[in-house]
Amino acid sequence: MNAEILAIGSELVSGQRLDTNSQWLSQRLGAIGIPVHFHTTLGDDLEENVAALRVALGRSSLILTSGGLGPTQDDLTRDALAAVAGVPLVEDADSLAAIELMFARRNRPMVPRNRVQALIPQGAQALPNRVGTAPGIAMSIGAAEVISLPGVPSELKIMYEEQVQPRLRAKAGASGVIVHRVIHLFGRGESEIEAKALDLTARGRRPEVGITAHNATISFRVSCDGPTEADALREIEPTLEIIRRRFGSLVIGEVEGEDLAEALVHELAHAGRTIAVAESCTGGLIAAQLTKIPGVSAHFLGGVVSYSNDVKERILGVPRALLELHGAVSPEVAEAMAAGVRERLGADLGLSVTGIAGPGGGTAEKPVGLVYLGLATATGVESRKLNIGPEQPRDVIRSRSAKHAMNWARLSLRNESI
Amino acid sequence: MNAEILAIGSELVSGQRLDTNSQWLSQRLGAIGIPVHFHTTLGDDLEENVAALRVALGRSSLILTSGGLGPTQDDLTRDALAAVAGVPLVEDADSLAAIELMFARRNRPMVPRNRVQALIPQGAQALPNRVGTAPGIAMSIGAAEVISLPGVPSELKIMYEEQVQPRLRAKAGASGVIVHRVIHLFGRGESEIEAKALDLTARGRRPEVGITAHNATISFRVSCDGPTEADALREIEPTLEIIRRRFGSLVIGEVEGEDLAEALVHELAHAGRTIAVAESCTGGLIAAQLTKIPGVSAHFLGGVVSYSNDVKERILGVPRALLELHGAVSPEVAEAMAAGVRERLGADLGLSVTGIAGPGGGTAEKPVGLVYLGLATATGVESRKLNIGPEQPRDVIRSRSAKHAMNWARLSLRNESI
């Protein structure tokens, strides 16, 4: 079975709203072993709907659509399905009764227009919707199965889980599952990492290994199908182990979406240490990322956002002479901030960031993207220099600085150098 | 010109990552009057890329692709373009020089594999990438224009703005524009706001008005086409004025993506005041959002993330007795935090947040979602209580708390009550 997903709605294709249904459906289909090859997003236009359905029928054996099942004139999925199948629309008595009941229960008048929601292509099956007024539609067109669900994510999800997945599982039969695993790395460029993984990313290898980069975090994605999740995982595991061994301390996590904050907290927990942060150009970003994590208070004591020199002096105890002599963006001030926050907040580690995030404020000697990190521990204080590049936007400079700072603290807890 | 967008990446079509580039590109194309009819998402598979490009070439005169331009073996956009156009790949000398320079500037070794990023289909034009290593590609295939951009959103956006949009504007010529304007509101629910705007959101009204909600920020979206931007804006303006008047101080901004941080900084600038923040459950979120804004240092002095009671006492001067008597999540402590950060950082306003973000830590008296805000000014200190709801996830509780806090400070600067 090869699946394809159509998301229907002019507000989606015009960019006014973001389609999240296709991603969600892909994840759920993948989990039961049905690979998704295409997502198509299109507007509320009958001809385009018919054309897109025809393209999909030419290349996929399972087509899931979301949207276009409402009562308004721009809801055209029913009509497009009927046109492509060459059958008329007929009223489904059960659907009509369910829609009438839904309005009665909500004490809302049912306008005549709502009756169109009970129409389905002749020969199709209506899929009841217990949380909204739009029933879904399931039908065969040629050799393909087409299933249309409403676009409201909460309705789509319940209907998929309760009605579509059991149906597909039964059809897919013994075809098994697809399992994805991820390993995130930080500290080297994408091409440098790939050069050391050509044997893994080679085409046709099983399990399949892909590499993606997102804001300096590099991710290996390992995918494998198998009769059961346990079987697929057994096949994936040796590849994961190769990646872990080969990239060692570059590995920061193996959970989707986890990043340096989780990796640092993991090492803090392992070492039984606490940290405090002093942030200038990152302005609270490190603290905000660390405090996303539930229960982090055991290891994160707090932070100071020292956006002005006065706060660096008053709250962190950075000597004014140092600020005047070297400037706020200097290794000396980074070290004083780290030592100050460590001492004043009573933490094992003090971590600091001071830099020029831009777009203004850069000079020839201290360009935008110049950032100093400071790290204070029981054994002393050090600084590191980053050149993120004057061409980078403010948010990238802030986010990379935060990542590098947390990575340094993480590696220092492992007694490894950067 | 009919546009179509292809998002390329197996991690997108499998649902491992959400494609946001297509939405963004659609918005930008719409703004210059180029309607987008289809988005297609597909994996890193050469045959499927070729097939999807052929489908697109059959129905669209402008095709924008994102992704598949990296240095790794699964980056196949170059190859697919060359295959569809029936031309070989050739090395672009300028691109190669730019890639070499980028590596030299970052002091990182350039592996041989990076050379493939300088390859473009014969007859195509390379689009320089000043923030990453993957150049884009622009070429004509048949009657269509195809423009390929890297998948990294920050690179794609800069390249689109600087290179693609001017190019398309020139091509699109006199075909007119679609203009969207947004007005963001905060402080009331979506249905309450919609009930007061039924005349505006009625179907068939011109200009068209839609309402969307995102994490308690409610947005009116007003859209209109016209021969020129000025014409469309002239037609939009009276509707915007109705919204502004009707919703008064609920209006927090009129720039896409702007939120309470921008609204608060706007009022601080207007009033010529400074602020400092003391954050417990929001853990740096307010500071991080304020410091996203370039030049905010004139109004934001800094903040303290007082994640432990010890830090509340040591750095903010919250009396230990108060913490022991009322607990960290109490109006008394919120007020002491606000007064403390105002006084110690020397700001005009001190703003504080203390609450239970969950998922653990809730009790019958102090459930998850209970949050106190504190606001200290020259005239005194006050607190406010929020009940965000124990059913809400941690990130929603944190984000709503931050928004409510910034909104309170914003309204106090306008001498308006919440």
Coordinates of N, CA and C in Angstrom, one line a residue, chain A residues 181-191 193-194 197 200-201 208-223 240 243 247 250-260 403, chain B residues 11 16-17 44 72 74-75:
Chain A
R181 N 13.8 6.1 14.1 CA 14.5 6.5 15.3 C 15.4 7.6 14.9
V182 N 15.7 8.5 15.9 CA 16.5 9.7 15.6 C 17.7 9.7 16.5
I183 N 18.8 10.2 16.0 CA 20.0 10.5 16.9 C 20.4 11.9 16.6
H184 N 20.4 12.8 17.5 CA 20.8 14.2 17.3 C 22.3 14.4 17.7
L185 N 23.0 15.2 16.8 CA 24.4 15.5 17.1 C 24.6 17.0 17.1
F186 N 25.6 17.5 17.8 CA 25.9 18.9 17.8 C 27.4 19.1 17.9
G187 N 27.9 20.1 17.1 CA 29.3 20.4 17.3 C 30.1 20.3 16.0
R188 N 29.5 19.7 14.9 CA 30.2 19.6 13.6 C 29.2 19.9 12.5
G189 N 29.7 20.3 11.4 CA 28.8 20.6 10.2 C 28.2 19.4 9.6
E190 N 27.1 19.6 8.9 CA 26.4 18.4 8.3 C 27.3 17.7 7.3
S191 N 28.0 18.4 6.5 CA 28.8 17.6 5.5 C 30.0 16.9 6.1
I193 N 29.9 15.6 9.1 CA 29.4 14.4 9.7 C 29.0 13.4 8.6
E194 N 28.4 13.8 7.5 CA 28.0 12.9 6.5 C 29.3 12.2 5.9
A197 N 29.9 9.1 7.4 CA 28.8 8.2 7.5 C 28.3 7.7 6.2
L200 N 26.7 4.5 5.9 CA 25.3 4.4 6.5 C 24.3 5.0 5.6
T201 N 24.6 6.1 5.0 CA 23.6 6.8 4.2 C 23.5 6.3 2.7
E208 N 17.4 2.2 6.4 CA 17.7 3.4 5.7 C 18.1 4.5 6.7
V209 N 19.2 5.3 6.3 CA 19.7 6.3 7.2 C 19.7 7.7 6.4
G210 N 19.1 8.7 7.0 CA 19.1 10.0 6.4 C 19.7 11.0 7.4
I211 N 20.2 12.1 6.8 CA 20.7 13.2 7.7 C 20.0 14.5 7.4
T212 N 19.6 15.2 8.5 CA 19.0 16.5 8.3 C 19.7 17.5 9.3
A213 N 19.6 18.7 8.9 CA 20.2 19.8 9.8 C 19.2 20.8 10.1
H214 N 19.1 21.2 11.4 CA 18.2 22.2 11.8 C 18.9 23.1 12.8
N215 N 19.3 24.3 12.3 CA 19.9 25.3 13.2 C 21.1 24.7 14.0
A216 N 22.0 24.1 13.2 CA 23.3 23.6 13.7 C 23.1 22.2 14.5
T217 N 21.9 21.8 14.7 CA 21.8 20.4 15.2 C 21.6 19.5 14.0
I218 N 22.4 18.4 14.0 CA 22.4 17.5 12.9 C 21.8 16.2 13.4
S219 N 20.8 15.7 12.6 CA 20.1 14.5 13.0 C 20.2 13.4 12.0
F220 N 20.6 12.2 12.6 CA 20.5 11.0 11.8 C 19.1 10.4 12.0
R221 N 18.4 10.1 10.9 CA 17.1 9.5 11.0 C 17.2 8.1 10.4
V222 N 16.9 7.1 11.2 CA 17.0 5.7 10.8 C 15.6 5.1 10.7
S223 N 15.3 4.5 9.6 CA 13.9 4.0 9.4 C 14.0 2.5 8.9
L240 N 22.0 2.2 15.0 CA 22.0 3.2 16.1 C 23.3 3.1 16.9
I243 N 26.3 4.5 15.0 CA 26.2 6.0 15.1 C 26.7 6.5 16.5
F247 N 30.2 8.6 16.7 CA 30.2 10.1 17.0 C 30.3 10.4 18.4
L250 N 29.6 13.8 20.4 CA 28.8 14.7 19.6 C 27.3 14.4 19.7
V251 N 27.0 13.2 20.2 CA 25.6 12.8 20.3 C 25.0 13.5 21.5
I252 N 23.9 14.2 21.2 CA 23.2 14.9 22.3 C 21.9 14.4 22.7
G253 N 21.3 13.5 21.9 CA 20.0 12.9 22.3 C 19.4 12.0 21.3
E254 N 18.4 11.3 21.7 CA 17.8 10.3 20.8 C 16.3 10.4 20.8
V255 N 15.8 11.5 21.3 CA 14.3 11.7 21.3 C 14.0 12.8 20.4
E256 N 13.0 12.6 19.5 CA 12.6 13.6 18.5 C 12.4 15.0 19.2
G257 N 13.0 16.0 18.7 CA 12.8 17.4 19.2 C 13.7 17.8 20.4
E258 N 14.3 16.8 21.0 CA 15.2 17.1 22.1 C 16.4 17.8 21.6
D259 N 16.9 18.7 22.4 CA 18.1 19.5 22.0 C 19.1 19.6 23.1
L260 N 19.9 20.7 23.0 CA 21.0 20.9 24.0 C 20.5 21.0 25.4
K403 N 23.0 27.3 22.1 CA 23.3 25.9 21.9 C 24.8 25.6 22.3
Chain B
E11 N 11.9 13.4 5.6 CA 11.5 13.6 7.0 C 10.2 14.4 7.0
Q16 N 7.9 13.1 10.2 CA 8.8 13.4 11.3 C 9.1 14.8 11.5
R17 N 9.0 15.6 10.5 CA 9.0 17.1 10.7 C 7.9 17.8 9.9
D44 N 13.0 12.1 -0.5 CA 14.3 12.2 -1.2 C 14.4 11.0 -2.1
T72 N 24.5 16.2 1.1 CA 24.5 14.7 1.3 C 23.9 14.0 0.2
D74 N 21.4 12.2 -0.1 CA 19.9 12.2 -0.3 C 19.4 13.6 -0.7
D75 N 20.3 14.5 -1.1 CA 19.9 15.8 -1.6 C 19.9 15.7 -3.1

